């Protein structure tokens, strides 16, 4: 089953009692949150902590706040319009713009999947001695596990992801206890600073925390719950999804903060800069005085890679079907999106070897950050539209806050690009970067200011609602879903 076919398969409004209704609403943000603790996050957090100590912890705090806001907007879009972000783009913008947005989103998904495949391959190498190239190929098989799990409904898939996330959290909690942190992080949070030496890692941490494809994923997953039929029900759904987002993303933030502080107190304190995930695992055991530290690191990395792989594959299918309106079978779409992720990973490993995993993972997160504005701007635009959202459109204060957050992301990316231009050698490189930057700014301006195609939005929105209402009626005998 595809995510679209799973729409309306859980009916929280039919559950007896407020607590049971709330528990049925919980889940979508949990699947989204694993993308905030994937191997790409590990690489950026390890690099930031080992190189700069606690100095970049404030970046995680700010990025988590922006992520909370944007994921909440994504959930609102899905609950109210019954369209995911990709579908909304396809019915609000001209076809040419939609194709460009699809290509940009696919680049982000490939970068994210590359990080997940590399991380899982490293974990398999650490635990079982499997070469990284073979480990990357083995991760392609998890798509079949995902296909099998979805036959049992969304709740089973959510439960698996929760178990994997708890595994990551439990392993890192033990690592934290072994490291005996110095608790000097609060000072770094209250005195933010950034310079040309740390901007690259800061941009990577930003991209690792606020992933563009997670916005598409969240706006689709909330639709697995039956659309509330009343205004009060919609407000309740929005409130419960907000709580779901707050819980899941703050847990992910704690895990990221734990990795950065662990790297700061173990590696930075000993003058060690981590350039390879396997090096980090090897150094943990002697520095912490127990072999358990290295084993827990590898287990947590494998759990993080596999959980984020599941959600990344779902996001790839949502984006492909939402932007291009494909009618392929779910199995074929998943195989294609998984192959698109595994092939670059194998090529990268063959070209660059097995000794540069952290730089490669860091580069993928920078790519995510550069792609992020092209998801944020349409999301803010759609959720502020009264024609799309009705009475649930964002107020001026929320729009202003979200716009400031998006501008901060653009400014951070702009600083990185300017810094890169300053270090670029030769006129051709400068000209190429300048042309790409101008094209990106032009596209963002169009996404923010061009009139939406409201006439076609209304018809396609009702079509989507009717499809989901049919699924809801079919599942009505199962009050709390499956």
XYZ file of C-alpha atoms in Angstrom:
482
model
C 0.000 0.000 0.000
C 1.148 3.547 -0.749
C 0.949 6.388 1.800
C -1.967 7.762 -0.212
C -3.774 4.421 0.031
C -3.216 4.393 3.804
C -5.057 7.723 4.132
C -8.025 7.492 6.477
C -7.125 4.036 7.831
C -7.074 5.271 11.441
C -10.130 6.895 13.008
C -9.197 8.742 16.217
C -12.511 10.584 16.371
C -14.264 7.219 16.754
C -12.129 6.254 19.755
C -13.849 6.219 23.131
C -12.421 8.751 25.562
C -10.072 11.700 25.139
C -6.965 9.705 26.084
C -7.541 6.973 23.493
C -8.325 9.597 20.860
C -5.076 11.382 21.663
C -3.071 8.141 21.506
C -4.448 7.342 18.048
C -3.372 10.772 16.828
C 0.185 10.162 18.047
C 2.563 8.651 15.521
C 3.161 10.756 12.371
C 5.681 13.048 14.065
C 7.511 10.013 15.459
C 8.151 8.738 11.938
C 9.260 12.219 10.917
C 11.540 12.645 13.943
C 13.802 9.716 13.018
C 14.971 11.810 10.079
C 16.304 14.239 12.684
C 18.602 11.612 14.184
C 19.871 9.840 11.067
C 23.571 9.177 10.283
C 23.840 12.592 8.654
C 22.986 14.166 11.996
C 25.566 11.930 13.663
C 28.255 13.119 11.249
C 27.476 16.828 11.644
C 27.115 16.556 15.431
C 30.338 14.556 15.789
C 32.215 16.988 13.557
C 30.794 20.020 15.349
C 31.457 18.639 18.830
C 34.924 17.235 18.171
C 36.143 20.326 16.286
C 34.431 23.179 18.153
C 33.418 21.685 21.508
C 30.103 23.043 22.812
C 30.277 26.202 20.665
C 27.748 25.027 18.061
C 25.135 23.632 20.428
C 23.160 26.846 19.950
C 22.804 25.921 16.249
C 20.963 22.751 17.293
C 18.693 24.770 19.593
C 17.790 27.291 16.877
C 17.409 24.594 14.205
C 15.125 22.564 16.474
C 12.922 25.615 17.106
C 12.621 26.246 13.357
C 11.906 22.551 12.769
C 9.113 22.563 15.367
C 7.475 25.520 13.645
C 7.792 24.170 10.109
C 6.717 20.604 10.925
C 3.675 22.032 12.699
C 2.805 23.994 9.550
C 3.264 20.840 7.445
C 0.884 18.930 9.708
C -1.664 21.779 9.503
C -1.514 21.701 5.712
C -2.223 17.963 5.605
C -4.991 18.006 8.223
C -6.934 20.925 6.745
C -6.470 20.622 2.978
C -5.978 16.815 2.820
C -3.101 17.511 0.444
C 0.547 16.822 1.132
C 3.089 19.512 0.296
C 4.033 17.903 -3.029
C 0.392 17.672 -4.121
C -0.229 21.256 -3.046
C 2.727 22.419 -5.146
C 1.478 20.470 -8.150
C -1.932 22.164 -8.053
C -0.792 25.662 -7.068
C 2.176 26.266 -9.390
C 2.676 25.894 -13.170
C 3.942 22.584 -14.451
C 7.433 23.884 -15.253
C 7.894 25.143 -11.686
C 6.570 21.850 -10.326
C 9.175 19.914 -12.308
C 11.960 22.145 -10.986
C 10.733 21.692 -7.405
C 10.535 17.932 -7.933
C 14.130 17.787 -9.187
C 15.351 19.870 -6.240
C 13.449 17.687 -3.778
C 14.800 14.513 -5.370
C 18.336 15.860 -5.004
C 17.638 16.410 -1.302
C 16.174 12.913 -0.912
C 19.148 11.340 -2.696
C 21.515 13.245 -0.395
C 19.563 12.132 2.663
C 19.345 8.523 1.507
C 23.040 8.575 0.716
C 23.712 9.531 4.341
C 21.408 6.793 5.623
C 22.914 4.123 3.385
C 26.469 5.159 4.311
C 25.615 5.204 8.008
C 23.990 1.775 7.915
C 26.920 0.392 5.906
C 29.380 1.759 8.478
C 27.353 0.207 11.311
C 27.301 -3.187 9.566
C 31.048 -2.886 9.055
C 31.604 -2.123 12.734
C 29.372 -4.922 13.986
C 30.066 -7.687 11.467
C 33.149 -6.607 9.490
C 31.152 -6.305 6.259
C 32.885 -4.131 3.613
C 31.141 -0.781 3.165
C 30.197 -1.379 -0.482
C 28.531 -4.688 0.405
C 26.894 -3.057 3.406
C 25.404 -0.384 1.142
C 24.003 -3.084 -1.148
C 22.534 -4.981 1.807
C 20.623 -1.877 2.898
C 18.697 -2.073 -0.383
C 16.937 -5.135 0.982
C 15.180 -3.155 3.711
C 12.711 -1.901 1.116
C 11.178 -5.392 1.068
C 10.776 -5.311 4.843
C 8.983 -1.986 4.467
C 6.658 -3.428 1.839
C 5.839 -6.350 4.120
C 5.250 -4.144 7.165
C 2.848 -1.795 5.423
C 0.547 -4.708 4.622
C -0.219 -4.764 8.353
C -1.131 -1.061 8.504
C 0.489 2.185 9.572
C 0.364 1.371 13.305
C 2.788 -1.563 12.926
C 5.203 0.608 10.978
C 5.011 3.351 13.594
C 5.653 0.796 16.340
C 8.805 -0.474 14.599
C 10.157 3.048 14.209
C 9.452 3.787 17.885
C 11.429 0.664 18.904
C 14.376 1.700 16.720
C 14.284 5.277 18.056
C 14.200 4.010 21.642
C 17.203 1.805 20.832
C 19.140 4.845 19.646
C 18.124 6.846 22.717
C 18.953 4.027 25.134
C 22.409 3.421 23.663
C 23.277 7.110 23.724
C 21.994 7.449 27.291
C 24.506 4.813 28.390
C 27.268 6.549 26.364
C 26.342 9.840 28.063
C 26.535 8.217 31.489
C 29.936 6.707 30.692
C 31.284 10.038 29.421
C 30.304 11.946 32.586
C 29.559 15.221 30.714
C 30.865 18.491 32.073
C 27.534 20.352 31.692
C 29.155 23.464 30.276
C 26.759 23.510 27.316
C 24.341 26.144 28.640
C 27.006 28.843 28.388
C 27.549 27.980 24.700
C 23.798 28.170 24.017
C 23.502 31.598 25.653
C 26.502 33.035 23.785
C 26.041 32.068 20.115
C 28.889 32.727 17.730
C 29.792 31.759 14.201
C 32.805 32.397 11.980
C 34.161 31.316 8.621
C 35.791 28.273 10.213
C 32.541 26.889 11.608
C 29.947 28.083 9.058
C 30.279 24.914 6.928
C 29.561 22.645 9.892
C 26.767 24.961 11.070
C 25.079 24.795 7.659
C 25.434 20.995 7.720
C 23.832 20.866 11.184
C 21.010 23.075 9.920
C 20.367 20.808 6.940
C 20.598 17.705 9.107
C 18.038 19.074 11.567
C 15.481 20.669 9.231
C 15.214 18.208 6.373
C 13.116 19.359 3.400
C 11.663 15.933 2.615
C 10.365 15.644 6.193
C 7.942 18.482 5.445
C 6.492 16.495 2.538
C 6.403 13.352 4.667
C 4.643 14.917 7.662
C 1.944 16.574 5.557
C 1.132 13.151 4.101
C 1.359 10.986 7.232
C -1.189 13.051 9.176
C -3.713 12.022 6.537
C -3.561 8.402 7.710
C -6.030 9.654 10.326
C -9.610 10.161 9.111
C -10.400 13.786 8.256
C -12.444 15.397 11.085
C -15.883 16.389 9.826
C -16.444 19.338 12.176
C -14.583 22.554 12.908
C -14.119 21.471 16.538
C -12.710 18.136 15.368
C -10.243 19.880 13.064
C -9.071 22.159 15.870
C -8.639 19.113 18.114
C -6.674 17.306 15.401
C -4.385 20.318 14.981
C -3.845 20.519 18.747
C -3.036 16.813 19.096
C -0.681 16.920 16.109
C 1.085 19.885 17.699
C 1.626 17.876 20.896
C 2.810 14.904 18.812
C 5.338 17.163 17.054
C 6.559 18.751 20.292
C 7.202 15.376 21.918
C 8.859 13.664 18.951
C 11.103 16.504 17.796
C 12.278 17.413 21.292
C 13.275 13.779 21.860
C 15.231 13.953 18.591
C 16.837 17.198 19.764
C 17.960 15.551 23.016
C 19.575 12.738 21.027
C 21.399 15.196 18.744
C 22.512 17.277 21.712
C 23.773 14.115 23.425
C 25.891 13.219 20.371
C 27.394 16.722 20.142
C 28.111 16.962 23.877
C 29.552 13.425 23.858
C 31.885 14.401 21.000
C 32.842 17.624 22.771
C 33.582 16.013 26.132
C 35.299 12.891 24.779
C 37.014 13.944 21.542
C 37.430 17.735 21.702
C 38.609 17.541 25.309
C 41.366 15.129 24.191
C 42.335 17.122 21.095
C 40.823 14.591 18.643
C 38.924 15.698 15.510
C 36.706 12.930 14.133
C 36.988 12.425 10.359
C 35.487 8.930 10.138
C 32.574 7.252 11.936
C 34.636 4.102 12.375
C 37.397 6.172 13.932
C 34.860 7.610 16.383
C 33.752 4.101 17.343
C 37.327 2.868 17.796
C 38.323 5.848 19.933
C 35.281 5.723 22.222
C 36.274 2.474 23.913
C 39.784 3.489 25.067
C 38.734 7.055 25.921
C 35.751 5.888 28.002
C 37.566 2.861 29.406
C 35.167 0.121 28.250
C 34.550 -1.862 25.049
C 30.809 -1.499 25.641
C 31.010 2.101 24.387
C 32.056 1.054 20.880
C 29.394 -1.656 20.634
C 26.631 0.707 21.756
C 27.813 3.308 19.241
C 27.555 0.807 16.366
C 24.149 -0.534 17.470
C 22.721 2.980 17.822
C 24.115 3.981 14.409
C 22.536 0.926 12.761
C 19.161 1.606 14.412
C 19.332 5.266 13.355
C 20.206 4.357 9.794
C 17.479 1.739 9.428
C 14.711 3.832 10.994
C 15.530 6.872 8.861
C 15.792 4.646 5.786
C 12.170 3.587 6.276
C 10.897 7.148 6.448
C 13.209 8.304 3.657
C 11.777 5.661 1.329
C 8.244 6.757 2.235
C 9.155 10.376 1.575
C 10.575 9.450 -1.834
C 7.317 7.784 -2.802
C 5.218 10.707 -1.548
C 7.300 13.208 -3.500
C 7.308 11.165 -6.697
C 3.558 10.540 -6.646
C 2.662 14.013 -5.389
C 4.690 16.053 -7.872
C 4.385 13.811 -10.921
C 0.977 12.242 -10.102
C 2.338 8.823 -11.026
C 0.109 5.786 -10.866
C 2.864 3.206 -10.495
C 2.487 0.390 -8.030
C 3.831 1.146 -4.517
C 6.366 -1.690 -4.857
C 7.784 -0.281 -8.102
C 7.984 3.274 -6.722
C 9.815 2.055 -3.619
C 12.260 -0.021 -5.633
C 13.010 2.957 -7.890
C 13.497 5.404 -5.001
C 15.664 2.901 -3.116
C 17.780 2.218 -6.172
C 18.260 5.940 -6.696
C 19.652 6.095 -3.138
C 21.859 2.982 -3.154
C 23.526 3.543 -6.543
C 25.126 6.921 -5.612
C 26.261 5.471 -2.280
C 28.074 2.596 -3.976
C 29.625 4.951 -6.559
C 30.772 7.379 -3.849
C 32.336 4.561 -1.821
C 34.132 3.210 -4.888
C 35.435 6.658 -5.875
C 36.395 8.084 -2.488
C 37.167 4.909 -0.560
C 36.117 3.877 2.923
C 38.114 6.399 4.951
C 36.091 9.581 4.397
C 32.618 8.816 5.708
C 32.226 11.901 7.910
C 33.197 14.435 5.174
C 30.847 12.676 2.749
C 28.002 12.606 5.268
C 28.671 16.252 6.105
C 28.472 17.205 2.428
C 25.077 15.512 2.087
C 23.724 17.613 4.953
C 24.982 20.818 3.318
C 23.059 19.812 0.188
C 19.935 19.378 2.339
C 20.354 22.843 3.812
C 20.747 24.423 0.374
C 17.533 22.721 -0.800
C 15.544 23.641 2.310
C 14.255 27.119 1.280
C 12.493 25.621 -1.753
C 10.275 23.613 0.613
C 9.893 26.270 3.325
C 8.668 29.093 1.080
C 5.764 27.147 -0.534
C 4.793 25.710 2.869
C 4.564 29.158 4.457
C 2.687 30.475 1.418
C 0.104 27.670 1.389
C -0.618 27.677 5.114
C -1.114 31.464 5.021
C -3.664 31.225 2.185
C -7.242 31.639 3.398
C -8.534 30.178 0.137
C -6.633 26.971 0.888
C -6.838 26.793 4.674
C -10.109 28.625 5.358
C -10.466 29.742 8.959
C -7.356 27.712 9.857
C -4.998 29.888 7.804
C -2.002 31.146 9.745
C -2.321 34.544 11.370
C 0.033 37.412 10.667
C 2.189 36.690 13.694
C 2.811 33.061 12.655
C 3.456 34.093 9.053
C 5.949 36.732 10.211
C 7.704 34.275 12.541
C 7.894 31.586 9.856
C 9.141 34.118 7.303
C 11.898 35.278 9.654
C 12.909 31.629 10.201
C 13.007 31.007 6.448
C 15.033 34.174 5.895
C 17.477 33.016 8.570
C 17.947 29.738 6.701
C 18.452 31.592 3.404
C 20.902 33.992 5.063
C 22.909 31.128 6.551
C 23.051 29.411 3.170
C 23.961 32.714 1.526
C 26.839 33.216 3.960
C 28.100 29.732 3.150
C 27.868 30.341 -0.620
C 29.649 33.703 -0.341
C 32.357 32.068 1.762
C 32.659 29.368 -0.882
C 32.888 32.001 -3.637
C 35.662 33.755 -1.740
C 37.648 30.517 -1.739
C 36.826 29.541 -5.312
C 39.656 29.638 -7.807
C 39.109 30.924 -11.327
C 36.519 32.998 -13.166
C 34.505 30.003 -14.499
C 33.788 28.730 -10.988
C 32.743 32.181 -9.801
C 30.509 32.700 -12.831
C 28.833 29.312 -12.394
C 28.131 29.918 -8.694
C 26.811 33.420 -9.445
C 24.408 32.165 -12.134
C 23.094 29.346 -9.917
C 22.667 31.756 -6.997
C 20.751 34.253 -9.135
C 18.491 31.493 -10.494
C 17.802 30.228 -6.962
C 16.891 33.720 -5.709
C 14.612 34.249 -8.720
C 12.831 30.944 -8.090
C 12.359 31.723 -4.392
C 10.931 35.131 -5.285
C 8.476 33.498 -7.684
C 7.398 30.899 -5.115
C 6.795 33.629 -2.542
C 5.021 36.222 -4.703
C 3.457 34.623 -7.787
C -0.361 34.224 -7.693
C -1.531 30.723 -6.795
C -3.667 28.833 -9.307
C -6.676 28.846 -7.006
C -9.192 27.715 -9.652
C -7.585 24.298 -10.082
C -6.759 23.934 -6.401
C -10.378 23.777 -5.346
C -11.370 20.994 -7.755
C -8.322 18.842 -7.019
C -8.663 19.379 -3.279
C -12.214 18.068 -3.338
C -11.091 15.103 -5.420
C -8.434 14.259 -2.828
C -10.939 14.655 0.009
C -13.448 12.369 -1.707
C -10.792 9.680 -2.152
C -9.874 9.828 1.509
C -13.490 9.950 2.633
C -14.083 6.705 0.757
C -11.196 5.111 2.622
C -12.604 6.441 5.886
C -16.044 4.973 5.195
C -14.440 1.645 4.305
C -12.596 1.590 7.630
C -15.434 3.006 9.734
C -16.099 -0.349 11.546
C -12.606 -0.060 13.061
C -12.966 2.951 15.385
C -9.352 3.221 16.506
C -7.895 2.142 13.199
C -5.731 -0.869 12.605
